[in-house]
């Protein structure tokens, strides 16, 4: 069955909120990269509820969904990924308490999860996954669409 992953694109004070993944053991070909906050939907959850929950778990902040920006299909992970432009509402960035921060042994191979705010002009210089979304974000920023 196809999984649905939701993610948020959040700008705070002229920076983009990303999860820096380091020492990722389960991906020896890519032990370090950045990703947008998000994850899989829980049973009975709407796309909006899942996006807000994942961002709260990972970053400790509340957001408002502005609009759906992108949708891609990942054959490799057998999932549909939906990306929303989100507006920061409240909370202290970097205070997430999701399962990835729990010390649960099942996350050891996933490496470290480090919430970071990255200057927009540095997006091109980092390894932001997935690459097709990185390119679309850069293009939309340059064109003034986001």
PDB file of C-alpha atoms in Angstrom:
ATOM      1  CA  UNK A   1       0.000   0.000   0.000  1.00  0.00           C
ATOM      2  CA  UNK A   2       1.241   3.466  -0.887  1.00  0.00           C
ATOM      3  CA  UNK A   3       2.242   5.619   2.065  1.00  0.00           C
ATOM      4  CA  UNK A   4       1.497   9.347   2.232  1.00  0.00           C
ATOM      5  CA  UNK A   5       4.193  11.633   3.617  1.00  0.00           C
ATOM      6  CA  UNK A   6       3.403  15.275   4.367  1.00  0.00           C
ATOM      7  CA  UNK A   7       5.947  18.039   4.874  1.00  0.00           C
ATOM      8  CA  UNK A   8       6.053  21.746   5.594  1.00  0.00           C
ATOM      9  CA  UNK A   9       8.019  24.559   4.008  1.00  0.00           C
ATOM     10  CA  UNK A  10       8.363  27.176   6.728  1.00  0.00           C
ATOM     11  CA  UNK A  11      10.135  30.524   6.585  1.00  0.00           C
ATOM     12  CA  UNK A  12      11.042  32.174   9.885  1.00  0.00           C
ATOM     13  CA  UNK A  13      12.801  35.548   9.926  1.00  0.00           C
ATOM     14  CA  UNK A  14      14.006  35.178   6.334  1.00  0.00           C
ATOM     15  CA  UNK A  15      15.311  31.646   6.884  1.00  0.00           C
ATOM     16  CA  UNK A  16      13.951  28.217   5.986  1.00  0.00           C
ATOM     17  CA  UNK A  17      13.322  25.693   8.771  1.00  0.00           C
ATOM     18  CA  UNK A  18      15.017  22.365   7.989  1.00  0.00           C
ATOM     19  CA  UNK A  19      15.960  19.166   9.756  1.00  0.00           C
ATOM     20  CA  UNK A  20      19.695  18.510   9.481  1.00  0.00           C
ATOM     21  CA  UNK A  21      20.266  14.762   9.441  1.00  0.00           C
ATOM     22  CA  UNK A  22      23.752  13.648  10.488  1.00  0.00           C
ATOM     23  CA  UNK A  23      25.443  10.285  10.992  1.00  0.00           C
ATOM     24  CA  UNK A  24      22.673   8.424   9.182  1.00  0.00           C
ATOM     25  CA  UNK A  25      23.821   4.803   9.406  1.00  0.00           C
ATOM     26  CA  UNK A  26      21.001   3.312   7.353  1.00  0.00           C
ATOM     27  CA  UNK A  27      22.038   5.390   4.321  1.00  0.00           C
ATOM     28  CA  UNK A  28      25.807   4.877   3.985  1.00  0.00           C
ATOM     29  CA  UNK A  29      25.710   6.531   0.560  1.00  0.00           C
ATOM     30  CA  UNK A  30      24.314   9.685   2.197  1.00  0.00           C
ATOM     31  CA  UNK A  31      25.184   9.971   5.897  1.00  0.00           C
ATOM     32  CA  UNK A  32      24.383  13.711   6.026  1.00  0.00           C
ATOM     33  CA  UNK A  33      21.632  15.764   4.420  1.00  0.00           C
ATOM     34  CA  UNK A  34      18.777  18.182   5.128  1.00  0.00           C
ATOM     35  CA  UNK A  35      15.078  17.525   4.822  1.00  0.00           C
ATOM     36  CA  UNK A  36      11.826  19.399   5.252  1.00  0.00           C
ATOM     37  CA  UNK A  37       9.951  18.620   8.464  1.00  0.00           C
ATOM     38  CA  UNK A  38       7.321  15.981   8.037  1.00  0.00           C
ATOM     39  CA  UNK A  39       6.453  12.332   8.069  1.00  0.00           C
ATOM     40  CA  UNK A  40       3.793   9.750   7.491  1.00  0.00           C
ATOM     41  CA  UNK A  41       0.148  10.222   8.302  1.00  0.00           C
ATOM     42  CA  UNK A  42      -1.311   8.415  11.280  1.00  0.00           C
ATOM     43  CA  UNK A  43      -4.535   6.469  10.886  1.00  0.00           C
ATOM     44  CA  UNK A  44      -7.580   8.713  10.457  1.00  0.00           C
ATOM     45  CA  UNK A  45      -5.474  11.868  10.223  1.00  0.00           C
ATOM     46  CA  UNK A  46      -6.126  14.510   7.560  1.00  0.00           C
ATOM     47  CA  UNK A  47      -3.267  15.940   5.478  1.00  0.00           C
ATOM     48  CA  UNK A  48      -3.492  19.206   7.428  1.00  0.00           C
ATOM     49  CA  UNK A  49      -3.544  17.495  10.843  1.00  0.00           C
ATOM     50  CA  UNK A  50      -0.563  15.309   9.929  1.00  0.00           C
ATOM     51  CA  UNK A  51       1.490  18.242   8.652  1.00  0.00           C
ATOM     52  CA  UNK A  52       0.841  20.317  11.779  1.00  0.00           C
ATOM     53  CA  UNK A  53       1.546  17.358  14.102  1.00  0.00           C
ATOM     54  CA  UNK A  54       4.826  16.454  12.402  1.00  0.00           C
ATOM     55  CA  UNK A  55       6.081  20.059  12.514  1.00  0.00           C
ATOM     56  CA  UNK A  56       5.108  20.352  16.194  1.00  0.00           C
ATOM     57  CA  UNK A  57       6.886  17.046  16.991  1.00  0.00           C
ATOM     58  CA  UNK A  58      10.038  17.943  15.076  1.00  0.00           C
ATOM     59  CA  UNK A  59      10.391  21.681  15.716  1.00  0.00           C
ATOM     60  CA  UNK A  60       8.120  22.450  18.679  1.00  0.00           C
ATOM     61  CA  UNK A  61       6.230  25.133  16.774  1.00  0.00           C
ATOM     62  CA  UNK A  62       2.661  25.637  15.616  1.00  0.00           C
ATOM     63  CA  UNK A  63       2.000  26.538  12.002  1.00  0.00           C
ATOM     64  CA  UNK A  64      -0.878  27.431   9.753  1.00  0.00           C
ATOM     65  CA  UNK A  65      -1.043  25.762   6.349  1.00  0.00           C
ATOM     66  CA  UNK A  66      -1.088  28.430   3.633  1.00  0.00           C
ATOM     67  CA  UNK A  67      -1.319  26.286   0.512  1.00  0.00           C
ATOM     68  CA  UNK A  68      -0.249  23.035  -1.081  1.00  0.00           C
ATOM     69  CA  UNK A  69       2.860  23.695  -3.172  1.00  0.00           C
ATOM     70  CA  UNK A  70       4.081  20.368  -4.518  1.00  0.00           C
ATOM     71  CA  UNK A  71       3.186  16.720  -4.809  1.00  0.00           C
ATOM     72  CA  UNK A  72       5.574  14.026  -5.965  1.00  0.00           C
ATOM     73  CA  UNK A  73       5.548  10.257  -6.112  1.00  0.00           C
ATOM     74  CA  UNK A  74       8.558   8.361  -4.812  1.00  0.00           C
ATOM     75  CA  UNK A  75       8.800   4.915  -6.363  1.00  0.00           C
ATOM     76  CA  UNK A  76      11.860   4.145  -4.213  1.00  0.00           C
ATOM     77  CA  UNK A  77       9.889   4.570  -0.973  1.00  0.00           C
ATOM     78  CA  UNK A  78       6.454   3.675  -2.444  1.00  0.00           C
ATOM     79  CA  UNK A  79       4.967   6.918  -1.231  1.00  0.00           C
ATOM     80  CA  UNK A  80       3.268  10.082  -2.272  1.00  0.00           C
ATOM     81  CA  UNK A  81       4.829  13.228  -0.780  1.00  0.00           C
ATOM     82  CA  UNK A  82       2.825  16.415  -0.347  1.00  0.00           C
ATOM     83  CA  UNK A  83       4.552  19.695   0.528  1.00  0.00           C
ATOM     84  CA  UNK A  84       2.710  22.636   2.082  1.00  0.00           C
ATOM     85  CA  UNK A  85       3.788  26.226   2.460  1.00  0.00           C
ATOM     86  CA  UNK A  86       3.282  26.955   6.162  1.00  0.00           C
ATOM     87  CA  UNK A  87       3.208  30.130   8.213  1.00  0.00           C
ATOM     88  CA  UNK A  88       4.846  30.177  11.641  1.00  0.00           C
ATOM     89  CA  UNK A  89       2.239  30.902  14.328  1.00  0.00           C
ATOM     90  CA  UNK A  90       3.809  30.281  17.749  1.00  0.00           C
ATOM     91  CA  UNK A  91       6.240  28.243  19.810  1.00  0.00           C
ATOM     92  CA  UNK A  92       9.993  28.107  20.285  1.00  0.00           C
ATOM     93  CA  UNK A  93      11.855  26.669  17.296  1.00  0.00           C
ATOM     94  CA  UNK A  94      14.002  23.665  18.180  1.00  0.00           C
ATOM     95  CA  UNK A  95      11.933  22.387  21.100  1.00  0.00           C
ATOM     96  CA  UNK A  96      10.395  19.374  19.340  1.00  0.00           C
ATOM     97  CA  UNK A  97       9.801  16.265  21.393  1.00  0.00           C
ATOM     98  CA  UNK A  98       8.905  13.761  18.685  1.00  0.00           C
ATOM     99  CA  UNK A  99       9.944  10.114  18.731  1.00  0.00           C
ATOM    100  CA  UNK A 100      13.162  10.897  16.821  1.00  0.00           C
ATOM    101  CA  UNK A 101      14.409  12.744  19.927  1.00  0.00           C
ATOM    102  CA  UNK A 102      13.368  10.073  22.448  1.00  0.00           C
ATOM    103  CA  UNK A 103      16.558   8.027  22.471  1.00  0.00           C
ATOM    104  CA  UNK A 104      14.497   5.042  21.245  1.00  0.00           C
ATOM    105  CA  UNK A 105      16.976   2.447  19.896  1.00  0.00           C
ATOM    106  CA  UNK A 106      14.935   2.052  16.694  1.00  0.00           C
ATOM    107  CA  UNK A 107      16.097   5.555  15.713  1.00  0.00           C
ATOM    108  CA  UNK A 108      19.843   4.878  16.189  1.00  0.00           C
ATOM    109  CA  UNK A 109      20.360   3.980  12.521  1.00  0.00           C
ATOM    110  CA  UNK A 110      18.491   7.150  11.536  1.00  0.00           C
ATOM    111  CA  UNK A 111      21.266   9.291  13.025  1.00  0.00           C
ATOM    112  CA  UNK A 112      20.944  12.700  14.618  1.00  0.00           C
ATOM    113  CA  UNK A 113      18.030  15.082  14.016  1.00  0.00           C
ATOM    114  CA  UNK A 114      19.140  18.710  14.314  1.00  0.00           C
ATOM    115  CA  UNK A 115      16.542  21.459  13.722  1.00  0.00           C
ATOM    116  CA  UNK A 116      18.178  24.388  11.927  1.00  0.00           C
ATOM    117  CA  UNK A 117      17.203  27.692  10.354  1.00  0.00           C
ATOM    118  CA  UNK A 118      19.139  28.098   7.103  1.00  0.00           C
ATOM    119  CA  UNK A 119      19.611  31.400   5.261  1.00  0.00           C
ATOM    120  CA  UNK A 120      17.597  31.324   2.053  1.00  0.00           C
ATOM    121  CA  UNK A 121      20.653  32.196  -0.043  1.00  0.00           C
ATOM    122  CA  UNK A 122      22.389  29.052   1.278  1.00  0.00           C
ATOM    123  CA  UNK A 123      19.736  26.582   0.099  1.00  0.00           C
ATOM    124  CA  UNK A 124      21.640  25.977  -3.138  1.00  0.00           C
ATOM    125  CA  UNK A 125      24.788  24.995  -1.177  1.00  0.00           C
ATOM    126  CA  UNK A 126      23.250  22.283   1.012  1.00  0.00           C
ATOM    127  CA  UNK A 127      22.192  18.714   0.292  1.00  0.00           C
ATOM    128  CA  UNK A 128      18.422  19.196   0.665  1.00  0.00           C
ATOM    129  CA  UNK A 129      16.352  16.109  -0.069  1.00  0.00           C
ATOM    130  CA  UNK A 130      14.499  15.381  -2.257  1.00  0.00           C
ATOM    131  CA  UNK A 131      16.526  17.240  -4.924  1.00  0.00           C
ATOM    132  CA  UNK A 132      13.533  17.906  -7.189  1.00  0.00           C
ATOM    133  CA  UNK A 133      11.791  19.753  -4.356  1.00  0.00           C
ATOM    134  CA  UNK A 134      14.986  21.680  -3.511  1.00  0.00           C
ATOM    135  CA  UNK A 135      15.136  22.867  -7.143  1.00  0.00           C
ATOM    136  CA  UNK A 136      11.462  23.856  -7.164  1.00  0.00           C
ATOM    137  CA  UNK A 137      11.830  25.803  -3.898  1.00  0.00           C
ATOM    138  CA  UNK A 138      14.867  27.684  -5.252  1.00  0.00           C
ATOM    139  CA  UNK A 139      13.013  28.456  -8.496  1.00  0.00           C
ATOM    140  CA  UNK A 140       9.877  29.619  -6.647  1.00  0.00           C
ATOM    141  CA  UNK A 141      11.943  31.855  -4.329  1.00  0.00           C
ATOM    142  CA  UNK A 142      13.792  33.394  -7.297  1.00  0.00           C
ATOM    143  CA  UNK A 143      10.485  33.988  -9.114  1.00  0.00           C
ATOM    144  CA  UNK A 144       8.832  35.490  -6.026  1.00  0.00           C
ATOM    145  CA  UNK A 145       6.217  32.728  -5.834  1.00  0.00           C
ATOM    146  CA  UNK A 146       6.998  31.885  -2.194  1.00  0.00           C
TER     147      UNK A 146
END
